PDB file of C-alpha atoms and ligand atoms in Angstrom:
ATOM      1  CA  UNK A   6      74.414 105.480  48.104  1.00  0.00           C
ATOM      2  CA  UNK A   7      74.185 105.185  51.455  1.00  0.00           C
ATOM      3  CA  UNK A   8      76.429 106.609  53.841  1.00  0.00           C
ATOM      4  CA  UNK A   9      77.166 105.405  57.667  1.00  0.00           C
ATOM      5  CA  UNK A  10      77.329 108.563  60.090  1.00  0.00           C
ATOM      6  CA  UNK A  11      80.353 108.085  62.572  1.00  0.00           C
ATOM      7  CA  UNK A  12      79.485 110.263  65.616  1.00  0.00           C
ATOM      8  CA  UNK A  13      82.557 109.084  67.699  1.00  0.00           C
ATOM      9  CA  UNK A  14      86.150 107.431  66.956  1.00  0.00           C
ATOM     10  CA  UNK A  15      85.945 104.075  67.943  1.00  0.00           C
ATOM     11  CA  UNK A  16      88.710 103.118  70.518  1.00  0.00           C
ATOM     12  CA  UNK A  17      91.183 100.074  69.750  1.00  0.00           C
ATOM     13  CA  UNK A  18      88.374  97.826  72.316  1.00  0.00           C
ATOM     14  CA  UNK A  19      85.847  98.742  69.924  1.00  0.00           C
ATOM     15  CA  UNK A  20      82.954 101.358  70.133  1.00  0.00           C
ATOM     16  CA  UNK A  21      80.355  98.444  72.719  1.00  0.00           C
ATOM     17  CA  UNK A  22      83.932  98.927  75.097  1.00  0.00           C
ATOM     18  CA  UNK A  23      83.796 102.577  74.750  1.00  0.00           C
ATOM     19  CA  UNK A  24      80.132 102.909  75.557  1.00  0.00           C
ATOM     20  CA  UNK A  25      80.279 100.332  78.532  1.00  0.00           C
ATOM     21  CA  UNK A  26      83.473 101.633  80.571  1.00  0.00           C
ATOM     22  CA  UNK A  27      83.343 103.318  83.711  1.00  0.00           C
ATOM     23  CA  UNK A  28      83.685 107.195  83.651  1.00  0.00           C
ATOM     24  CA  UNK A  29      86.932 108.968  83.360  1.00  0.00           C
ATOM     25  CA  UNK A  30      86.336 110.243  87.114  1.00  0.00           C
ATOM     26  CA  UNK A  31      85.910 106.760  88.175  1.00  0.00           C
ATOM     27  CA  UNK A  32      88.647 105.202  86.620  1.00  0.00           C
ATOM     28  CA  UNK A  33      90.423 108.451  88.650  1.00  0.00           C
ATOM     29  CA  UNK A  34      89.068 107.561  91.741  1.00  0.00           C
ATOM     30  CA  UNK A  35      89.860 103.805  91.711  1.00  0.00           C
ATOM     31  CA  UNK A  36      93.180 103.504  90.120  1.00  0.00           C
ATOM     32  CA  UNK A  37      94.722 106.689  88.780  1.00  0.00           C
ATOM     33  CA  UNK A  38      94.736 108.782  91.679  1.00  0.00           C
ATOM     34  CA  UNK A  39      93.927 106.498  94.473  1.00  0.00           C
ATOM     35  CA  UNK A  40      96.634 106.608  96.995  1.00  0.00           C
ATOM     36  CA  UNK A  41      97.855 104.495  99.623  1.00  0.00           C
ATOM     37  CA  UNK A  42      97.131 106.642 102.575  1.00  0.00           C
ATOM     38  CA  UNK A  43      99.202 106.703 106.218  1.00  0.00           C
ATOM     39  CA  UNK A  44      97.660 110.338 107.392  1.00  0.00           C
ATOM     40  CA  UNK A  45      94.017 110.471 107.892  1.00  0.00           C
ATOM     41  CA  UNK A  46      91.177 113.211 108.698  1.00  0.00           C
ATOM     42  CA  UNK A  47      89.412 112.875 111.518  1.00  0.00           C
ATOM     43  CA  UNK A  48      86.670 112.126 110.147  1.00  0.00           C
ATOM     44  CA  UNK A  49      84.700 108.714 111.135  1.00  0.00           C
ATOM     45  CA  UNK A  50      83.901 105.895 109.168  1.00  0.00           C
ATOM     46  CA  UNK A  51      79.920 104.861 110.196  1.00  0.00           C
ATOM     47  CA  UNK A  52      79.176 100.847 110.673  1.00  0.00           C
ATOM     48  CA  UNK A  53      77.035 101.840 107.925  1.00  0.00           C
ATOM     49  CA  UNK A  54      79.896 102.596 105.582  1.00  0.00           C
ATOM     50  CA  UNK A  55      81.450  98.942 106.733  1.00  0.00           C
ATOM     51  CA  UNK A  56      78.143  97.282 105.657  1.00  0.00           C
ATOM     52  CA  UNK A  57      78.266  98.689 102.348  1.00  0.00           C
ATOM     53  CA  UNK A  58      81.689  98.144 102.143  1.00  0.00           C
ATOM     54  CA  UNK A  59      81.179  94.617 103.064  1.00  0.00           C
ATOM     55  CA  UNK A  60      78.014  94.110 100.719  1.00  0.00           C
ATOM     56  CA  UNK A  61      79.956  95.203  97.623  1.00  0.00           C
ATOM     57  CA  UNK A  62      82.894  93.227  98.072  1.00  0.00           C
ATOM     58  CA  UNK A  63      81.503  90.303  98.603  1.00  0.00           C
ATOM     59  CA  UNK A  64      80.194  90.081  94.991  1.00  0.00           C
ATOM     60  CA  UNK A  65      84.267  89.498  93.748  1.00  0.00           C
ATOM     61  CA  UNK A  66      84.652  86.108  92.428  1.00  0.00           C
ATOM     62  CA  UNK A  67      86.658  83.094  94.080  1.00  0.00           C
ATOM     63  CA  UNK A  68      87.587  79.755  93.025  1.00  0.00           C
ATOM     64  CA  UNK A  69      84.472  77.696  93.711  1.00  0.00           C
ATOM     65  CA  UNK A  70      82.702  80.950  95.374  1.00  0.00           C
ATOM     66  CA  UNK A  71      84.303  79.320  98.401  1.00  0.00           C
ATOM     67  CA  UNK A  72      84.787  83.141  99.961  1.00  0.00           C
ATOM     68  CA  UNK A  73      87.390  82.239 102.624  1.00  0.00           C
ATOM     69  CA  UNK A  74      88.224  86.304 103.637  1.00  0.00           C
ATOM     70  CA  UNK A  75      86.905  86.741 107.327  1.00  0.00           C
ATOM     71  CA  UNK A  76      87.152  90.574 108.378  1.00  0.00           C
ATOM     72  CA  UNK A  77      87.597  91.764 112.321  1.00  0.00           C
ATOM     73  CA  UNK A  78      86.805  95.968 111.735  1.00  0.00           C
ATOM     74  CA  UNK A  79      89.176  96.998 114.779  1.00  0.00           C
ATOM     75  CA  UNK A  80      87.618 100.869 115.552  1.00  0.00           C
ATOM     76  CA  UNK A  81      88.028 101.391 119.582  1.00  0.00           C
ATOM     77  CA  UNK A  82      90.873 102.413 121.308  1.00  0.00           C
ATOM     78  CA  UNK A  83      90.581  99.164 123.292  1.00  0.00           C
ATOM     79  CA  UNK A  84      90.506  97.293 120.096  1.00  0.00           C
ATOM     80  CA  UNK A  85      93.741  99.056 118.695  1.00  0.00           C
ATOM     81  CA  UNK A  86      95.689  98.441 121.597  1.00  0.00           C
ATOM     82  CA  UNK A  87      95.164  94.571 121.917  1.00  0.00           C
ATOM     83  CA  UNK A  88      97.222  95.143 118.174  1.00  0.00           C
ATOM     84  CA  UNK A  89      99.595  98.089 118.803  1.00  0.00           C
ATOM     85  CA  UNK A  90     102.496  95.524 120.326  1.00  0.00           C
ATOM     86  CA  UNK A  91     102.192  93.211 117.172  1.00  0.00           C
ATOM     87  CA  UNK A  92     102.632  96.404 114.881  1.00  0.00           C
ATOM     88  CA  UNK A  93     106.066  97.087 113.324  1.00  0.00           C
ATOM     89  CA  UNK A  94     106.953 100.963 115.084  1.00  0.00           C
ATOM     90  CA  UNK A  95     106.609 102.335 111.100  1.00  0.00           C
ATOM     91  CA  UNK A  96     102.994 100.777 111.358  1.00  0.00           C
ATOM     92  CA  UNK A  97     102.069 102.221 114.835  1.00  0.00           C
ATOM     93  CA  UNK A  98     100.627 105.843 114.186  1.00  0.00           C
ATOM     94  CA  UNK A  99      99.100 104.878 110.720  1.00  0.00           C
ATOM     95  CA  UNK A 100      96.852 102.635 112.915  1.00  0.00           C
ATOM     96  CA  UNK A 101      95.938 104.462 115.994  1.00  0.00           C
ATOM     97  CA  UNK A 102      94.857 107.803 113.865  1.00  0.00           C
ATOM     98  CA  UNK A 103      92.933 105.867 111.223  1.00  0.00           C
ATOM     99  CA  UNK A 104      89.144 105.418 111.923  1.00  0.00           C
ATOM    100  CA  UNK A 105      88.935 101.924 111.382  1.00  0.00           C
ATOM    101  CA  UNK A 106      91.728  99.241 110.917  1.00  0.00           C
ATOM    102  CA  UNK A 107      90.239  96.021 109.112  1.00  0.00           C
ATOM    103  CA  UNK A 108      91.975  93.036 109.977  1.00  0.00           C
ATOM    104  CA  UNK A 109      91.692  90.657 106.725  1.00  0.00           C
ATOM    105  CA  UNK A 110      91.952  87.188 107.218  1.00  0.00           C
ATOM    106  CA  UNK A 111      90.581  83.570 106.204  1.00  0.00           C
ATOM    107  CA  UNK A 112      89.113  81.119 107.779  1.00  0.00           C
ATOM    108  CA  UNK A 113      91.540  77.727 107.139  1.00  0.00           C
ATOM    109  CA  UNK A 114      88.358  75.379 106.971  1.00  0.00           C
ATOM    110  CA  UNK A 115      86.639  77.418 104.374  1.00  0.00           C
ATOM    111  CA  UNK A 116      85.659  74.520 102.733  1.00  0.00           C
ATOM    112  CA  UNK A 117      82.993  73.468 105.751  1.00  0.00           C
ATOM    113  CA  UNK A 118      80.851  75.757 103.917  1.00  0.00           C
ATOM    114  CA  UNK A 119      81.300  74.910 100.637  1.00  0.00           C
ATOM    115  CA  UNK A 120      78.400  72.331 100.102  1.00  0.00           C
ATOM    116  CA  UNK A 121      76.239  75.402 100.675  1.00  0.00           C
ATOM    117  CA  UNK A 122      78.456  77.853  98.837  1.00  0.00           C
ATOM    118  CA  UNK A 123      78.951  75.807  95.599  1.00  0.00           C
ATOM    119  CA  UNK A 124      76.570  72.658  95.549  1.00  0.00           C
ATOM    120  CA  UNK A 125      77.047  71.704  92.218  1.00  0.00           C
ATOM    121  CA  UNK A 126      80.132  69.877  93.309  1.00  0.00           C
ATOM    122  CA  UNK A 127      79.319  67.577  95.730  1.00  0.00           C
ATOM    123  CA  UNK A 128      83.094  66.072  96.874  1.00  0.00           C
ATOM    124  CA  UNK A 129      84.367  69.951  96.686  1.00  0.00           C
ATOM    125  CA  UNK A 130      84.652  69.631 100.751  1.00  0.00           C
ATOM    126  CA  UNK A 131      86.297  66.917 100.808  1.00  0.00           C
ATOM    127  CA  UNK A 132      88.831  67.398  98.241  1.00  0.00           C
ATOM    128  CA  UNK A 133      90.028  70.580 100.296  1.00  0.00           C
ATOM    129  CA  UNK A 134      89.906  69.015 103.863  1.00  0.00           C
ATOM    130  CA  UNK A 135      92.075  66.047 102.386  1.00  0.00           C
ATOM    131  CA  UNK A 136      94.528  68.139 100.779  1.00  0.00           C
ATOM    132  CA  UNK A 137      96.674  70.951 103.113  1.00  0.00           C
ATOM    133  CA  UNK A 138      98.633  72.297 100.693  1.00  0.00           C
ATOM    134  CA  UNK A 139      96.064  72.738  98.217  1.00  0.00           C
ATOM    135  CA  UNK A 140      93.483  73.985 100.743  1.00  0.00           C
ATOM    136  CA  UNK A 141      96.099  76.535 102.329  1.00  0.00           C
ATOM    137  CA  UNK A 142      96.537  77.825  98.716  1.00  0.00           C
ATOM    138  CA  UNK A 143      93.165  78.423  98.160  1.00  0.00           C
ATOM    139  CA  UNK A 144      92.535  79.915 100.904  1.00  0.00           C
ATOM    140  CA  UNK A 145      95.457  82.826 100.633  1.00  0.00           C
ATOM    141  CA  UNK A 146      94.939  83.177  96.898  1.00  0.00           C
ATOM    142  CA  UNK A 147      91.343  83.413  97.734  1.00  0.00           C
ATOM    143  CA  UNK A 148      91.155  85.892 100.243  1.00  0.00           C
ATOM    144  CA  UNK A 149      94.058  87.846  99.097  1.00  0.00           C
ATOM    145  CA  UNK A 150      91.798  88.391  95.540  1.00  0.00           C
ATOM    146  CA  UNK A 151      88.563  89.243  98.379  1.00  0.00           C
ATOM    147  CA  UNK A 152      91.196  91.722 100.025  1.00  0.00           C
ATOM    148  CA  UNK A 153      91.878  93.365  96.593  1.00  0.00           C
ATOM    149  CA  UNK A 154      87.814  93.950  96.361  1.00  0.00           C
ATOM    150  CA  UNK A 155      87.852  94.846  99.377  1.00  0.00           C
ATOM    151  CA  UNK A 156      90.176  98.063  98.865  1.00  0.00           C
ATOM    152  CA  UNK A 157      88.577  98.667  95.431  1.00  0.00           C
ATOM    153  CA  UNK A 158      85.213  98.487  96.985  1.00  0.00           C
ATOM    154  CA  UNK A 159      86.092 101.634  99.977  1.00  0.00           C
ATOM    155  CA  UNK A 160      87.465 103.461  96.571  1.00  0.00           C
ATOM    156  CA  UNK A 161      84.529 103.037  95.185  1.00  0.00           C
ATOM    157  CA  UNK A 162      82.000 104.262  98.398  1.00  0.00           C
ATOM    158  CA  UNK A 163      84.737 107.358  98.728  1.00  0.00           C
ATOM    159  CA  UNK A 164      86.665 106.383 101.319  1.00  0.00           C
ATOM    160  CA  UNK A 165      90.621 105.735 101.365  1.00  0.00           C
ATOM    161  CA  UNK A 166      92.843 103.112 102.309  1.00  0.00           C
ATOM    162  CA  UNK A 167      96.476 102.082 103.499  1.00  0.00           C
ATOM    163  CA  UNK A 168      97.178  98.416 103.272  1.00  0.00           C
ATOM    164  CA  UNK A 169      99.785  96.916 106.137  1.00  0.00           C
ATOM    165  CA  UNK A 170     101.658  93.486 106.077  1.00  0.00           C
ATOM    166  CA  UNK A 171     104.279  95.149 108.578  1.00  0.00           C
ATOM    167  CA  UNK A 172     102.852  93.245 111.544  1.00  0.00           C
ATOM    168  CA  UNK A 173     103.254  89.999 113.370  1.00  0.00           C
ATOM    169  CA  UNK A 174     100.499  87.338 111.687  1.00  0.00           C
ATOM    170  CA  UNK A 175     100.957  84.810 114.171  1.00  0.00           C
ATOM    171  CA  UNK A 176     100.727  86.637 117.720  1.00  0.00           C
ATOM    172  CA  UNK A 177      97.783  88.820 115.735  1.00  0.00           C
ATOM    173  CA  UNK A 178      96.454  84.953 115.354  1.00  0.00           C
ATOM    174  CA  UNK A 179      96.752  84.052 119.324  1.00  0.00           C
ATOM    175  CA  UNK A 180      95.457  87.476 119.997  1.00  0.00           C
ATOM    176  CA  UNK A 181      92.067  88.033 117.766  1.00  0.00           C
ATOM    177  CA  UNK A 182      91.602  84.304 116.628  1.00  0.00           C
ATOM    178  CA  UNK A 183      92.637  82.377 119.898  1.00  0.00           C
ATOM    179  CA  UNK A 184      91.048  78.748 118.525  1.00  0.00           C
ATOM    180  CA  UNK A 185      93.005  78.787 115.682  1.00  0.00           C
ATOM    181  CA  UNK A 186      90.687  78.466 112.886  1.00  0.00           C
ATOM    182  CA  UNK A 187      90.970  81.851 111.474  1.00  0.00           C
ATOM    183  CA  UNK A 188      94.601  83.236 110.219  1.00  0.00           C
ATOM    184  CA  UNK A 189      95.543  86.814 109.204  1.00  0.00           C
ATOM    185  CA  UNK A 190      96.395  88.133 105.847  1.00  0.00           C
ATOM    186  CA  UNK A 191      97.322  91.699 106.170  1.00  0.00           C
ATOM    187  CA  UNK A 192      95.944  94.749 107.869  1.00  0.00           C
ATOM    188  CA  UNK A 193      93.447  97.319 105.805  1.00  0.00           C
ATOM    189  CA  UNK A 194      93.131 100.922 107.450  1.00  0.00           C
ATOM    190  CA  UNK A 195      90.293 103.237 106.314  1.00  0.00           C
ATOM    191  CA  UNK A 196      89.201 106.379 106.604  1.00  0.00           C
ATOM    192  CA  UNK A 197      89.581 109.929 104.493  1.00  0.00           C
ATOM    193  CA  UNK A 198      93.235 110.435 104.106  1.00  0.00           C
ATOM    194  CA  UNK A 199      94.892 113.478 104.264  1.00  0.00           C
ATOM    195  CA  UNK A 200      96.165 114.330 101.264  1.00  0.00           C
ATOM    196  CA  UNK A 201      99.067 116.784 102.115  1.00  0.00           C
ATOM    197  CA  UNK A 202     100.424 114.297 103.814  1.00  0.00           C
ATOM    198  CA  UNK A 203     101.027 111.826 100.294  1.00  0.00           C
ATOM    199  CA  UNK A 204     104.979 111.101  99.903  1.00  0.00           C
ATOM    200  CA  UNK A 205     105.393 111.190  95.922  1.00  0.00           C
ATOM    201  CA  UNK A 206     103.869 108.382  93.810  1.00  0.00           C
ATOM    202  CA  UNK A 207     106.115 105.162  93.214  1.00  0.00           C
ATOM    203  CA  UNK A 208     106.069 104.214  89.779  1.00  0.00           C
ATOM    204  CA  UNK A 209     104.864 101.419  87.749  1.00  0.00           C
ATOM    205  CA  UNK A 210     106.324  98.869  85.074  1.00  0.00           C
ATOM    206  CA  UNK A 211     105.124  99.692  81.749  1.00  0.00           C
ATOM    207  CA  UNK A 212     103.090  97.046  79.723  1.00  0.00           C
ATOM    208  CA  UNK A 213     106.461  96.062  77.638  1.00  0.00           C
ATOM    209  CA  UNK A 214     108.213  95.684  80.886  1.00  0.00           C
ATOM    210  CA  UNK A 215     106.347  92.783  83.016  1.00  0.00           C
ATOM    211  CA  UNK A 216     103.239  92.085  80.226  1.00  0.00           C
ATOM    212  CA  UNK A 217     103.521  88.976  77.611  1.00  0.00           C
ATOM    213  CA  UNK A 218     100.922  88.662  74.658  1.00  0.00           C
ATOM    214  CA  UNK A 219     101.374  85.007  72.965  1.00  0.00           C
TER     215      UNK A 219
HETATM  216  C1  LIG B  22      99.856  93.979 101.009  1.00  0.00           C
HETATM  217  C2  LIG B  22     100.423  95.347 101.274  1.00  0.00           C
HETATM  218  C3  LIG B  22     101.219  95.557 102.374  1.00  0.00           C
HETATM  219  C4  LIG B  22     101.700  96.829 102.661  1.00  0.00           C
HETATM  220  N1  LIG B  22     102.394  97.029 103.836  1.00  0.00           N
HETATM  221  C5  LIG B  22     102.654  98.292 104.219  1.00  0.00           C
HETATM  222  C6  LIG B  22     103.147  98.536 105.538  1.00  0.00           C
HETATM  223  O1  LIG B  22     103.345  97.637 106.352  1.00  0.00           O
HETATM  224  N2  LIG B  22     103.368  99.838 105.892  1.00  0.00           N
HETATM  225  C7  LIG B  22     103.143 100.872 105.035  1.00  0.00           C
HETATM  226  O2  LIG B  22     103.359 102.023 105.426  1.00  0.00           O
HETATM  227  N3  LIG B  22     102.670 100.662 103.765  1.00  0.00           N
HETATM  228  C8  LIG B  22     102.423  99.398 103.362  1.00  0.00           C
HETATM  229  N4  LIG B  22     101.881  99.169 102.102  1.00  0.00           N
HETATM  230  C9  LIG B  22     101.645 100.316 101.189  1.00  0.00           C
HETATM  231  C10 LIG B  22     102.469 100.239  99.882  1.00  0.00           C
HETATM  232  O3  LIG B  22     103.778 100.677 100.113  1.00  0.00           O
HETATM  233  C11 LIG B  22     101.745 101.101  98.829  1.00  0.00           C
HETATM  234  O4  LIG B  22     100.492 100.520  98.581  1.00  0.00           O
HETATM  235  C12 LIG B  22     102.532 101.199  97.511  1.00  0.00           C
HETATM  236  O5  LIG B  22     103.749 101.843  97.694  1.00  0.00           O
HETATM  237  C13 LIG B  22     101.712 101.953  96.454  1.00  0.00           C
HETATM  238  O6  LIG B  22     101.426 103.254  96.889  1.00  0.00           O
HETATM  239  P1  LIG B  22     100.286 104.125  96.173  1.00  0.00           P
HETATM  240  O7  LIG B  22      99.001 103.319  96.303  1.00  0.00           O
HETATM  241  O8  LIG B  22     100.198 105.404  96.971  1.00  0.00           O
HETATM  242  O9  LIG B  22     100.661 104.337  94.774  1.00  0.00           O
HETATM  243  C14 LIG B  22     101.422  97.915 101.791  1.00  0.00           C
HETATM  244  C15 LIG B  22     100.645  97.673 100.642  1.00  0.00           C
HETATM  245  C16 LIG B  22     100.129  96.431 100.388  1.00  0.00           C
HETATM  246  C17 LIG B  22      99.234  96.228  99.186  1.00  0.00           C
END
């Protein structure tokens, strides 16, 4: 008779989900003990690194691929000080010691570029420029999602990052996008973090607390 050889314990996912999944050390280094950093190292970040940052978040999907997240990578003293007065005082330090502070936004009229970005729906542009609500949705949802691969993305190339919303959007609008076309989302910095510097993790819901199967 013939017998089958099991060489490992299949996981609930199946053995094809065991076989495919990133590495134990990866899943460390993008979720499990990735921090949200306000100390950093100084330690620079190269316009190299923001390339490749840039060139792997950019794969993330978006509704339509219509890719509405605009980045400004703020890394000069100059730079940082046209944003220091729009900071909330908490906000101020985290900025001016990281290496680079990304400000993520979207551009409001992503849909211009849409007949190039998704073609196979010719009236996509239009349905978006004659529709606010719906376009100002898309747009946040959008780059908020682009933001996410954006921070997963740093994790991923080794470097650290410490989200902000504690700053004024609109004066950071008059300030960096003066004709009104692009609006920010929140502030990204990045660098290495120091890690003796981490407050104690906040927790997080369980799956029975916040999850629903039906
Ligand atoms: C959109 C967003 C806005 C945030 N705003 C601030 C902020 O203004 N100042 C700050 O110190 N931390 C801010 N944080 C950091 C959060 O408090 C932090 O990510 C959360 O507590 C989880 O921490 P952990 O990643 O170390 O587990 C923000 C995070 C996100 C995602």
């Amino acid at each position: 008779m013939e017998t089958t050889q099991i060489t490992s314990a299949p996981t609930p996912a199946g053995n094809e989900a065991e076989q495919t999944r990133l590495s134990q050390a990866s899943l460390e280094r993008l979720f499990l003990q990735a921090r949200s950093h306000a100390a950093w190292q100084d330690k620079p970040v190269t316009e190299d690194q923001l390339h490749a940052l840039y060139n792997l978040a950019k794969w993330g999907p978006t509704s339509m691929n219509c890719l509405p997240m605009r980045l400004v990578f703020l890394r000069s003293a100059a730079a940082k000080a046209r944003l220091q007065p729009m900071l909330a005082e908490g906000n101020i330090d985290k900025v001016l010691t990281a290496p680079i502070t990304v400000i993520v936004a979207h551009d409001t009229q992503f849909y211009e570029h849409l007949p190039r970005l998704f073609p196979y729906f010719e009236t996509a542009r239009d349905m978006y420029a004659n529709n606010a609500p719906l376009s100002k949705q898309t747009a946040l949802r959008n780059s908020s999602l682009q933001g996410g691969y954006l921070i997963l993305a740093a994790r991923s190339l080794g470097l650290d990052i410490g989200p902000m919303s504690g700053f004024d959007n609109a004066e950071v609008d008059r300030e960096f996008f003066p004709d009104g076309r692009y609006a920010s989302n929140f502030l990204l910095n990045l660098g290495y973090g120091d890690p003796q510097a981490l407050p104690p993790r906040g927790p997080r819901f369980e799956f029975e607390d916040v999850c629903a199967i039906l």
